[in-house]
C-alpha cells in the first residue's frame, strides 16, 4: 500500500502493487514493485531501533553477546527521526474519530479474486489483504526514509558483525483468534515463505537469511549468511501470520500451504475479512480489540470501521461508478481520464473533489521491457534503435496533456540516481567490467532520446536506421530483413485493448524505419502466465522505486533470476558486471560506498538498453467524496495515494452511521 523505502514489506508476487508512481495511461502496465521495495503503508515499514534497556530473557548466553545497534527502531545509516518516547507520527491526527466506512475501488488488474492467501503463487488475492490483515515486526513512517520502528517487536538488536538481528516481541501482541504472537509464529512464517509453496520472489529476497532461532517465547533471532544492512529491514517487513492458519482444528492436520486458499488468514493486523460478495466486493472490518491501537506507530491510524473494496470489470465502469457515488475514493493513472472525464454533477456540487497531492516518492521506472532472451532483442543496437523511435515529448503533449515527466533511470527522485559523468568512486567500480559493459558507461549518464519536433524525430530515426544496418538489418523486398531474409517483426503484449492508443505513435515511427511492431491484447490470466514464463517480446511494466535499493534488485536484474521462471527479471539481463554492482550495493557498510554502487548500477543498466523508459507522475491524482471523508491537512512526502487515505483519513460525523 505505502511504498516507503524507509522499510519494506515483502509484496506477494503476482498481485499488482501501486509501487512508486505508475502512470499507465492505457498501456496496460502491470505494476511491479521490486520485491523488497514492496508495499507498506504510511506508518508501515522500515525503520528500526531497539529499546535502550537490557532484556531479562533468561537466555544468558544471548545476553552476553555484544550489540552494535539496540533501540526502538532501526535506521539504515544510524539516523532516526522519532525518539523512543514519541507519541505519534507527525502527519496523523491522533484524535481522529473512529467509525464509518471507506469505500474503495480495487487497485488490482484482476477482475475478481479466488483466494484469501496473498503469499501463494496461483490465483488472485483481494486487494489490500496483506496490508490490512497482517502486522509486521517493524513499521515505517511516511515522512522518513531508510528507517522503521517497532510494531510487533518492541526492540531490535543488530550484532556488531552484522550477521544477526534479534527482535523482542511485545507481550500485548495478539492474533485475531486471541492467541499471543510468539517467536515460534515468526519462525513458522519465515520457513513457510521460503518453502516450496510460495512465490520464488521470497527465496530470492531472503536468500541471505541462514535461519531463524527461537531464543525464548518472545525473542527471535534471524541469522544472516553475510553482513547486509538491508536484511534487518527486510525481515522486519515480513507479514507475520499464526501457526494455526491452515491447521484443521478437529484433527490438528496442517494443510500444505498452497492448499490454504479460502481459509480466513489469522493475522494480527487492524482489520479482518468481513462480508464478501465474490466478483463484486470485499469488506474488511476493523478489529475493535486491535492490540496495537494505542501504540505510537498506530495512534491516529486505521480509523474506519469498515473498508469495502469494490471490483469493476474495466476503467470505464469504475469511473462511472465513482460519478454515481458508489464509492468514495479513486486514484487516477490516466491523464486523459483526469483531464477530460473526471467531471459531472457531484463534482459541480462539491461532493466529489478532484485533487492532486505532490509527493517525494521515487519515480520508479515504468518502462517498455525488452526481453533480451529473444532475437533480435539480444542485440543492443536493435534495442537502441527501438528507443530512438519513441517520441515521448510529442506523446506527452498530444496524449497526456503535459502531465508526465520522463523516467531517466532506475532511481529517479532519490540519492541513488546517476547524473552527468561518473565520479571516481563509480568509475572505479565500472572500469573492471568494460569487457561486458559498453565503453559509454564511463561517460555521461545515458539519457532517453529527445524529440518533440519533426526535425528531431527525423534525426533520431536516421540514427536508428544506421544502428539497424550495423546490426545486419537492411531494407529489401518490402521489409527490413536480416541476412537470412527474415523480416524484423516484434510483438507488443498487453492485457488491455485500450493500450493500443498509446502504442500506436511508436508503432508508426517504427514502421517508418521498417520495423513491424504487432500489438496483441490478451486476457489478464493469459497475460500473467506469459509474463511468468517470459513468453513475450515487449511489455510495459511499472516498477516501483525505492530510496534504499537492496537484494531485490538481484531478482529484477540478476543472472540467476534471468534463468528462473516466474522471477522478476523480465528483461532476461544476465551480466556479471550488474551482478557485482548489486552485490556491492547490498554489502556496503558505509553510505558513500552504497551510493557509489547504486549509481554505478543505474549507469550499467541504462547503458545496456534493456528498458525503454516511459513516464512518471509527480503527484497523486485522486478524486474523493468530501461529504463523507475528512483528512489531515497535509500529505506526508513518502505516502502512497490510497495508502494515505486508508491509514490516516477518517469518516465525517454525518457519514459515520451511514452504510
XYZ file of C-alpha atoms in Angstrom:
659
model
C 0.000 0.000 0.000
C 2.609 2.517 1.004
C 5.802 2.188 -0.940
C 8.140 3.595 1.588
C 11.793 2.934 1.176
C 12.160 3.591 4.843
C 11.234 -0.021 5.218
C 9.594 -2.518 3.028
C 7.030 -5.192 3.312
C 7.641 -8.144 1.068
C 4.969 -7.977 -1.610
C 3.067 -11.086 -2.561
C 4.091 -11.782 -6.154
C 1.545 -11.738 -8.869
C -0.633 -9.058 -7.335
C -0.308 -5.559 -8.724
C 1.027 -3.137 -6.184
C 0.915 0.630 -6.550
C 4.641 0.984 -6.384
C 6.273 4.332 -6.872
C 4.169 6.448 -9.184
C 2.959 4.287 -12.039
C 1.296 6.175 -14.858
C -0.259 3.545 -17.061
C -2.424 5.734 -19.289
C -3.882 2.832 -21.131
C -0.651 0.988 -21.836
C -1.763 -1.909 -19.696
C 1.225 -1.719 -17.395
C 1.481 -4.380 -14.805
C 2.670 -2.622 -11.704
C 5.700 -4.423 -10.430
C 7.288 -3.439 -7.152
C 10.818 -4.620 -6.604
C 10.319 -7.494 -4.224
C 11.869 -5.792 -1.296
C 10.774 -2.326 -2.098
C 7.342 -3.550 -1.767
C 4.413 -2.023 -0.363
C 3.668 -0.935 3.042
C 1.672 1.771 4.295
C 2.201 5.178 5.702
C 3.421 4.162 9.013
C 4.236 0.822 7.756
C 7.679 -0.369 7.368
C 11.254 0.011 7.551
C 12.894 1.643 10.313
C 14.325 0.432 13.484
C 15.955 0.830 16.682
C 15.756 -1.060 19.868
C 14.663 -0.031 23.282
C 17.684 1.031 25.188
C 17.420 -1.305 28.149
C 18.787 -4.801 28.737
C 16.227 -7.568 28.334
C 15.761 -10.103 31.105
C 15.387 -13.079 28.845
C 16.703 -15.947 30.856
C 18.906 -16.709 27.836
C 22.210 -15.856 29.441
C 24.429 -16.757 26.520
C 22.465 -14.378 24.319
C 22.557 -11.609 26.913
C 26.314 -11.787 26.842
C 26.509 -11.032 23.135
C 27.787 -7.563 22.189
C 25.326 -5.352 20.343
C 26.069 -2.930 17.507
C 22.594 -1.430 17.420
C 19.861 -1.573 20.036
C 16.853 0.732 20.025
C 13.111 1.184 19.450
C 13.673 1.252 15.705
C 16.363 0.764 13.114
C 17.850 3.164 10.569
C 19.990 2.142 7.642
C 22.592 4.792 8.303
C 22.004 5.362 12.001
C 19.587 8.313 11.999
C 16.029 8.072 13.336
C 13.619 10.981 13.197
C 11.381 9.861 16.064
C 12.774 9.345 19.601
C 11.940 6.402 21.837
C 9.204 8.326 23.659
C 7.417 9.745 20.598
C 3.633 9.913 20.925
C 2.580 9.517 17.289
C 3.774 10.197 13.772
C 3.680 13.880 12.893
C 1.381 13.516 9.904
C -1.572 11.800 11.646
C -4.460 13.270 13.599
C -4.094 11.474 16.943
C -7.667 12.460 17.821
C -9.222 11.242 14.587
C -12.644 9.720 15.327
C -13.227 6.038 14.716
C -16.164 4.736 12.731
C -17.828 4.844 9.352
C -16.874 3.211 6.111
C -14.336 3.870 3.386
C -15.474 2.558 0.020
C -12.647 1.981 -2.447
C -12.193 0.530 -5.883
C -9.791 -2.391 -6.245
C -6.238 -1.426 -7.181
C -5.724 -4.838 -8.789
C -5.785 -5.540 -12.507
C -7.529 -8.820 -11.740
C -11.272 -8.602 -12.257
C -12.016 -10.725 -9.181
C -10.301 -12.814 -6.508
C -10.334 -16.524 -5.842
C -8.316 -16.919 -2.648
C -7.543 -15.165 0.633
C -3.908 -16.278 0.795
C -1.770 -13.492 -0.719
C 1.515 -15.405 -0.490
C 0.998 -18.375 -2.781
C 1.669 -18.274 -6.478
C -1.549 -19.330 -8.146
C -4.761 -17.348 -8.131
C -5.635 -13.786 -7.170
C -5.982 -12.494 -3.615
C -8.197 -9.484 -2.829
C -6.669 -6.032 -2.909
C -5.042 -4.723 0.298
C -5.405 -8.007 2.212
C -1.722 -8.213 3.089
C -1.561 -4.670 4.450
C -4.778 -4.694 6.441
C -4.783 -8.184 7.934
C -1.115 -8.817 8.771
C 1.175 -6.850 11.065
C 4.945 -6.790 10.702
C 7.805 -6.719 13.171
C 8.677 -3.175 12.112
C 6.719 -0.376 10.503
C 7.970 2.705 8.672
C 6.908 6.324 8.701
C 5.633 8.138 5.622
C 7.754 11.203 6.365
C 11.113 9.457 6.603
C 13.178 7.050 4.538
C 15.680 4.371 5.442
C 14.214 3.553 8.846
C 11.436 1.644 10.659
C 10.012 1.423 14.165
C 8.862 -1.488 16.271
C 5.318 -2.768 15.790
C 5.101 -6.456 16.754
C 8.659 -6.067 18.035
C 9.329 -3.659 20.890
C 13.082 -3.753 20.371
C 15.640 -4.646 17.735
C 19.256 -5.596 18.251
C 21.770 -5.994 15.435
C 25.015 -7.817 16.207
C 28.348 -5.993 15.711
C 29.360 -8.371 12.916
C 26.081 -7.720 11.112
C 25.329 -11.433 10.992
C 22.137 -11.413 13.027
C 19.199 -9.291 14.106
C 17.193 -10.092 17.218
C 13.639 -8.984 17.893
C 11.811 -8.920 21.205
C 8.058 -9.287 20.660
C 5.545 -7.229 22.596
C 3.650 -9.121 25.283
C 0.381 -7.495 24.243
C 0.629 -8.590 20.584
C -2.316 -10.829 19.682
C -3.599 -12.639 16.628
C -7.222 -12.282 15.621
C -8.174 -15.566 17.265
C -6.847 -14.318 20.613
C -3.563 -16.190 20.860
C -0.351 -14.241 21.503
C 2.143 -13.556 18.736
C 5.157 -15.654 19.690
C 8.629 -16.283 18.366
C 7.509 -19.660 17.009
C 4.968 -17.868 14.816
C 7.694 -15.661 13.394
C 9.868 -18.675 12.631
C 6.913 -20.510 11.102
C 6.141 -17.509 8.871
C 9.715 -17.297 7.624
C 10.043 -21.017 6.966
C 6.704 -21.064 5.159
C 7.556 -18.111 2.929
C 10.871 -19.643 1.831
C 9.297 -23.082 1.474
C 8.088 -24.864 -1.664
C 4.574 -23.434 -1.832
C 5.154 -19.695 -2.212
C 6.392 -17.468 -4.993
C 10.134 -17.700 -5.734
C 10.425 -13.978 -5.018
C 10.679 -14.835 -1.318
C 13.510 -17.281 -1.877
C 15.427 -14.648 -3.812
C 14.876 -11.841 -1.340
C 15.557 -13.964 1.723
C 18.397 -16.000 0.235
C 20.928 -14.470 2.643
C 18.890 -15.339 5.729
C 20.522 -18.504 7.044
C 17.770 -19.308 9.512
C 15.668 -18.238 12.462
C 16.318 -19.128 16.113
C 13.714 -19.025 18.851
C 15.623 -17.780 21.903
C 12.618 -17.762 24.170
C 8.845 -17.443 23.800
C 9.021 -13.817 22.644
C 12.571 -13.450 21.356
C 13.555 -14.428 17.841
C 16.873 -14.087 16.049
C 17.395 -14.001 12.289
C 20.830 -15.267 11.243
C 22.407 -13.895 8.066
C 24.886 -15.617 5.773
C 26.852 -12.409 5.391
C 26.549 -8.831 6.613
C 23.854 -6.877 4.802
C 22.477 -3.614 6.140
C 19.155 -4.274 4.382
C 18.384 -7.638 5.908
C 17.166 -6.424 9.318
C 14.724 -4.200 7.468
C 13.759 -6.925 5.036
C 12.916 -9.475 7.733
C 11.318 -6.694 9.771
C 8.873 -6.211 6.904
C 7.693 -9.818 6.825
C 3.913 -10.072 7.293
C 3.565 -12.401 10.292
C 0.801 -14.992 10.481
C -0.228 -17.578 13.060
C 0.948 -21.190 13.036
C -2.738 -22.105 13.332
C -3.585 -20.822 9.844
C -4.228 -23.876 7.707
C -4.492 -26.331 10.616
C -7.683 -28.389 10.911
C -8.898 -27.727 14.485
C -10.575 -31.120 14.646
C -7.652 -33.272 13.501
C -4.667 -30.995 14.052
C -3.545 -31.773 10.492
C -1.740 -28.972 8.684
C -2.535 -28.423 5.032
C 0.280 -27.781 2.556
C 0.456 -24.002 2.303
C -0.570 -23.962 -1.348
C -3.827 -25.631 -0.281
C -4.565 -22.864 2.218
C -6.819 -20.954 -0.137
C -10.163 -19.845 1.271
C -9.406 -20.159 4.990
C -9.511 -16.686 6.513
C -5.974 -15.563 7.323
C -5.030 -15.484 11.003
C -3.059 -12.278 11.252
C -2.669 -9.606 13.886
C -3.413 -6.504 11.797
C -6.049 -3.821 12.328
C -8.647 -5.486 10.095
C -10.199 -8.887 9.491
C -12.002 -10.163 6.421
C -15.706 -9.378 6.732
C -18.627 -9.713 4.301
C -17.668 -10.851 0.804
C -19.611 -10.788 -2.464
C -17.471 -12.751 -4.860
C -16.930 -10.953 -8.128
C -18.271 -7.706 -6.640
C -16.631 -6.596 -3.402
C -14.920 -7.485 -0.134
C -15.249 -5.684 3.195
C -12.525 -5.549 5.818
C -13.873 -4.998 9.322
C -11.783 -3.168 11.911
C -10.933 -5.311 14.911
C -12.436 -3.423 17.892
C -9.879 -5.145 20.111
C -6.901 -4.464 17.877
C -3.947 -4.965 20.166
C -1.785 -2.128 18.751
C -4.362 0.667 18.544
C -2.659 2.720 21.289
C 0.937 2.235 20.157
C 2.667 5.410 18.916
C 3.142 3.836 15.472
C -0.613 3.211 15.226
C -2.173 6.185 17.009
C -4.453 8.153 14.688
C -4.410 5.441 12.009
C -6.898 2.927 10.603
C -9.894 4.973 11.655
C -12.635 3.403 9.532
C -14.772 0.630 10.995
C -15.153 -0.869 7.554
C -13.132 -0.701 4.358
C -15.024 -2.044 1.368
C -13.134 -2.696 -1.854
C -15.370 -2.848 -4.918
C -14.479 -4.657 -8.109
C -15.344 -3.429 -11.597
C -14.597 -5.053 -14.922
C -12.910 -2.093 -16.615
C -11.822 1.523 -16.226
C -14.993 2.941 -17.774
C -17.185 1.080 -15.297
C -15.022 2.296 -12.406
C -15.214 5.921 -13.478
C -18.961 5.865 -13.993
C -19.426 4.172 -10.609
C -17.402 6.949 -8.951
C -19.595 9.598 -10.576
C -22.692 7.703 -9.428
C -21.485 7.766 -5.806
C -20.905 4.004 -5.486
C -17.559 4.508 -3.740
C -15.620 7.302 -2.076
C -12.104 7.473 -3.488
C -10.272 6.630 -6.691
C -6.712 7.209 -7.771
C -6.175 8.015 -11.456
C -3.350 6.802 -13.664
C -4.773 8.032 -16.961
C -4.011 11.630 -17.856
C -6.809 11.543 -20.418
C -9.402 10.454 -17.875
C -8.116 13.017 -15.379
C -8.199 15.898 -17.837
C -11.435 15.150 -19.716
C -13.656 12.699 -17.852
C -13.393 13.468 -14.143
C -16.371 15.785 -14.048
C -20.113 15.718 -13.527
C -22.908 16.746 -11.185
C -21.261 15.514 -7.982
C -18.084 17.429 -8.832
C -20.128 20.567 -9.522
C -21.809 20.397 -6.095
C -18.518 19.827 -4.258
C -19.470 16.354 -3.088
C -16.646 14.901 -5.175
C -13.324 16.724 -5.113
C -10.599 16.415 -7.705
C -7.189 16.915 -6.080
C -3.509 16.431 -6.846
C -1.089 15.773 -3.990
C 2.604 16.343 -4.681
C 4.902 13.684 -3.243
C 8.616 12.966 -2.966
C 8.389 9.276 -3.746
C 10.935 7.680 -6.033
C 9.726 7.797 -9.614
C 10.205 4.096 -10.138
C 10.961 3.002 -13.662
C 7.850 2.322 -15.675
C 9.267 1.112 -18.956
C 8.854 -0.830 -22.122
C 10.601 -4.062 -21.155
C 12.644 -5.728 -23.908
C 13.050 -9.488 -23.497
C 16.714 -9.997 -24.369
C 16.289 -13.775 -24.263
C 14.868 -13.460 -27.787
C 16.454 -12.399 -31.047
C 16.753 -9.719 -32.293
C 16.321 -8.072 -28.879
C 19.537 -9.748 -27.748
C 21.381 -7.182 -29.910
C 21.991 -3.894 -28.081
C 21.934 -1.975 -31.372
C 18.398 -3.141 -32.107
C 17.313 -2.122 -28.620
C 18.833 1.337 -29.048
C 17.083 1.742 -32.399
C 13.702 0.930 -30.853
C 14.257 3.602 -28.207
C 15.138 6.226 -30.806
C 11.731 5.752 -32.435
C 9.788 6.686 -29.283
C 8.808 10.362 -29.272
C 7.868 10.983 -25.643
C 7.714 14.763 -25.998
C 5.054 14.518 -28.729
C 3.106 11.910 -26.753
C 3.200 13.946 -23.555
C 1.819 16.993 -25.337
C -0.769 15.282 -27.528
C -1.856 12.299 -25.433
C -1.016 13.039 -21.803
C -1.910 16.727 -21.507
C 1.645 17.564 -20.425
C 1.141 15.826 -17.096
C 4.116 13.448 -17.081
C 7.865 13.577 -16.699
C 10.237 11.208 -18.494
C 11.710 8.362 -16.472
C 15.503 8.629 -16.647
C 16.830 5.616 -14.786
C 16.200 3.119 -12.024
C 16.406 5.527 -9.114
C 14.774 8.785 -10.135
C 13.985 11.264 -7.351
C 16.432 9.578 -4.959
C 20.059 9.997 -3.944
C 20.891 6.847 -5.946
C 20.148 8.453 -9.314
C 23.222 8.740 -11.541
C 23.802 12.131 -13.115
C 26.373 13.529 -15.523
C 29.828 11.947 -15.574
C 30.666 9.210 -13.054
C 32.811 10.323 -10.157
C 35.964 8.384 -9.318
C 34.188 6.088 -6.871
C 31.707 4.999 -9.552
C 34.361 4.757 -12.254
C 36.453 2.514 -10.026
C 33.563 0.042 -9.854
C 32.833 0.192 -13.596
C 36.312 0.038 -15.165
C 36.991 -3.651 -14.441
C 33.841 -4.564 -16.385
C 34.440 -2.709 -19.639
C 34.582 -6.065 -21.389
C 30.944 -6.727 -20.525
C 29.648 -3.134 -20.362
C 29.670 -0.605 -23.223
C 32.577 1.897 -23.034
C 29.979 4.682 -22.884
C 29.236 3.678 -19.297
C 32.256 5.763 -18.262
C 30.804 8.817 -19.985
C 27.677 10.858 -19.242
C 24.663 9.044 -17.849
C 22.536 7.588 -20.642
C 19.547 9.819 -21.324
C 16.396 8.791 -23.208
C 16.399 10.223 -26.751
C 14.567 13.536 -27.089
C 12.351 14.517 -29.996
C 9.165 16.594 -29.947
C 9.655 18.191 -33.370
C 9.602 16.630 -36.849
C 13.232 17.570 -37.351
C 14.388 15.965 -34.094
C 12.375 12.817 -34.737
C 13.769 12.561 -38.269
C 17.310 12.740 -36.908
C 16.536 10.046 -34.334
C 15.057 7.746 -36.978
C 18.131 8.173 -39.191
C 20.323 7.217 -36.222
C 18.086 4.192 -35.631
C 18.436 3.102 -39.266
C 22.215 3.320 -39.005
C 22.208 1.123 -35.898
C 19.986 -1.449 -37.583
C 22.240 -1.569 -40.653
C 25.214 -2.097 -38.372
C 23.305 -4.974 -36.729
C 22.761 -6.612 -40.154
C 19.237 -5.413 -40.991
C 18.737 -3.982 -44.463
C 15.603 -2.950 -46.346
C 14.740 -5.210 -49.284
C 11.690 -6.910 -50.742
C 9.395 -4.504 -48.930
C 10.689 -5.112 -45.398
C 13.663 -4.715 -43.094
C 15.412 -8.108 -43.253
C 18.426 -9.877 -41.810
C 20.945 -11.987 -43.748
C 18.536 -14.945 -43.717
C 15.803 -12.856 -45.276
C 13.669 -12.761 -42.113
C 11.702 -9.538 -41.532
C 12.099 -7.593 -38.301
C 8.754 -8.267 -36.621
C 8.150 -7.843 -32.883
C 5.072 -8.365 -30.708
C 3.889 -5.953 -28.033
C 1.879 -7.916 -25.464
C -0.839 -6.192 -23.448
C -3.792 -7.130 -21.293
C -5.800 -4.017 -22.084
C -7.024 -3.182 -25.560
C -7.157 0.499 -24.651
C -3.356 0.447 -24.555
C -3.248 0.461 -28.342
C -3.860 4.217 -28.304
C -0.570 4.874 -26.554
C 1.479 2.332 -28.506
C 0.238 3.448 -31.933
C 2.549 6.504 -32.301
C 5.563 4.299 -31.519
C 4.339 1.666 -33.991
C 4.016 4.349 -36.666
C 7.544 5.653 -36.101
C 8.988 2.131 -36.138
C 7.194 1.373 -39.392
C 8.982 4.350 -40.960
C 12.304 2.549 -40.432
C 10.971 -0.868 -41.467
C 10.292 -2.386 -38.041
C 6.896 -4.042 -37.654
C 5.524 -3.892 -34.097
C 2.398 -6.003 -33.743
C 0.007 -5.159 -30.929
C -1.581 -8.133 -29.199
C -4.083 -7.836 -26.354
C -4.869 -10.972 -24.325
C -6.957 -11.604 -21.234
C -5.269 -10.866 -17.937
C -4.876 -14.508 -16.864
C -3.016 -15.379 -20.071
C -1.013 -12.172 -19.780
C 0.150 -13.176 -16.301
C 1.029 -16.663 -17.481
C 3.083 -15.357 -20.380
C 4.928 -12.968 -18.090
C 5.715 -15.789 -15.671
C 7.214 -17.880 -18.453
C 8.871 -14.902 -20.212
C 6.821 -15.630 -23.337
C 6.843 -12.144 -24.856
C 8.935 -9.721 -26.869
C 7.908 -6.379 -25.345
C 5.600 -5.448 -22.468
C 5.057 -2.412 -20.290
C 5.742 -2.806 -16.575
C 5.563 -0.193 -13.838
C 8.342 -0.906 -11.357
C 8.092 0.809 -8.004
C 11.000 2.883 -6.788
C 12.875 2.957 -3.514
C 15.299 5.204 -1.680
C 17.140 2.151 -0.377
C 17.638 -0.441 -3.118
C 18.909 -3.782 -1.948
C 18.775 -7.511 -2.596
C 15.513 -7.251 -4.510
C 17.476 -5.944 -7.499
C 19.027 -9.395 -7.857
C 15.508 -10.596 -8.627
C 14.969 -7.789 -11.132
C 18.326 -7.834 -12.929
C 20.454 -10.694 -11.572
C 21.812 -13.513 -13.732
C 20.356 -16.264 -11.546
C 16.882 -14.712 -11.731
C 17.174 -14.478 -15.522
C 17.242 -18.287 -15.583
C 14.407 -18.720 -13.049
C 10.840 -18.914 -14.298
C 8.465 -16.514 -12.536
C 11.305 -14.339 -11.279
C 11.190 -10.572 -11.618
C 13.918 -10.478 -14.265
C 11.648 -9.865 -17.229
C 14.437 -8.342 -19.359
C 16.496 -11.534 -19.164
C 19.552 -9.449 -18.293
C 22.422 -11.722 -17.261
C 25.564 -9.652 -16.896
C 28.376 -10.290 -14.391
C 29.011 -6.559 -14.011
C 25.415 -5.992 -12.958
C 25.634 -8.936 -10.544
C 28.779 -7.455 -8.998
C 27.296 -3.980 -8.603
C 24.135 -5.361 -6.975
C 26.310 -7.359 -4.592
C 28.377 -4.289 -3.711
C 25.242 -2.207 -3.218
C 23.805 -4.791 -0.853
C 27.032 -5.353 1.108
C 28.029 -1.701 1.525
C 28.783 -0.803 5.137
C 29.175 2.932 4.536
C 26.668 5.242 2.920
C 29.241 6.598 0.470
C 30.035 3.066 -0.754
C 26.332 2.315 -1.108
C 25.726 5.458 -3.177
C 28.693 4.721 -5.450
C 27.415 1.193 -6.097
C 23.763 2.092 -6.744
C 24.726 4.973 -9.037
C 27.085 2.683 -10.950
C 24.291 0.123 -11.232
C 21.978 2.833 -12.568
C 24.549 3.614 -15.267
C 25.177 -0.017 -16.166
C 21.507 -0.901 -16.686
C 20.826 2.329 -18.593
C 23.749 1.777 -20.975
C 22.709 -1.826 -21.647
C 19.382 -0.506 -23.024
C 17.193 -3.364 -21.787
C 14.460 -0.904 -20.788
C 12.926 1.939 -22.777
C 11.957 4.460 -20.083
C 8.398 5.715 -20.126
C 6.945 8.351 -17.798
C 6.015 9.114 -14.217
C 3.659 11.457 -12.419
C 4.963 13.912 -9.793
C 1.606 13.926 -7.997
C -1.055 11.535 -6.741
C -4.222 12.287 -8.694
C -7.237 11.392 -6.584
C -10.933 12.103 -6.623
C -12.703 11.654 -3.295
C -16.039 12.253 -1.593
C -15.558 15.336 0.597
C -19.005 14.954 2.165
C -18.139 11.527 3.563
C -14.385 11.732 4.174
C -12.090 14.009 6.143
C -8.302 14.018 6.119
C -5.164 15.551 7.608
C -4.260 18.915 6.139
C -1.012 17.742 4.557
C 0.076 14.520 2.911
C 3.434 13.201 4.158
C 6.048 13.234 1.387
C 6.518 9.465 1.048
C 2.879 8.367 1.244
C 1.149 6.465 -1.493
C -2.214 7.708 -2.670
C -4.748 5.150 -1.487
C -2.466 4.089 1.356
C -2.510 7.580 2.853
C -6.317 7.601 2.796
C -6.715 4.074 4.142
C -4.367 4.677 7.003
C -4.882 8.265 8.131
C -8.225 9.616 6.853
C -11.491 9.313 8.769
C -15.258 9.466 8.234
C -17.115 12.733 8.721
C -19.598 12.655 11.642
C -22.660 12.675 9.391
C -21.260 9.708 7.433
C -20.176 7.532 10.353
C -23.578 5.985 10.868
C -24.317 5.527 7.179
C -23.826 2.294 5.294
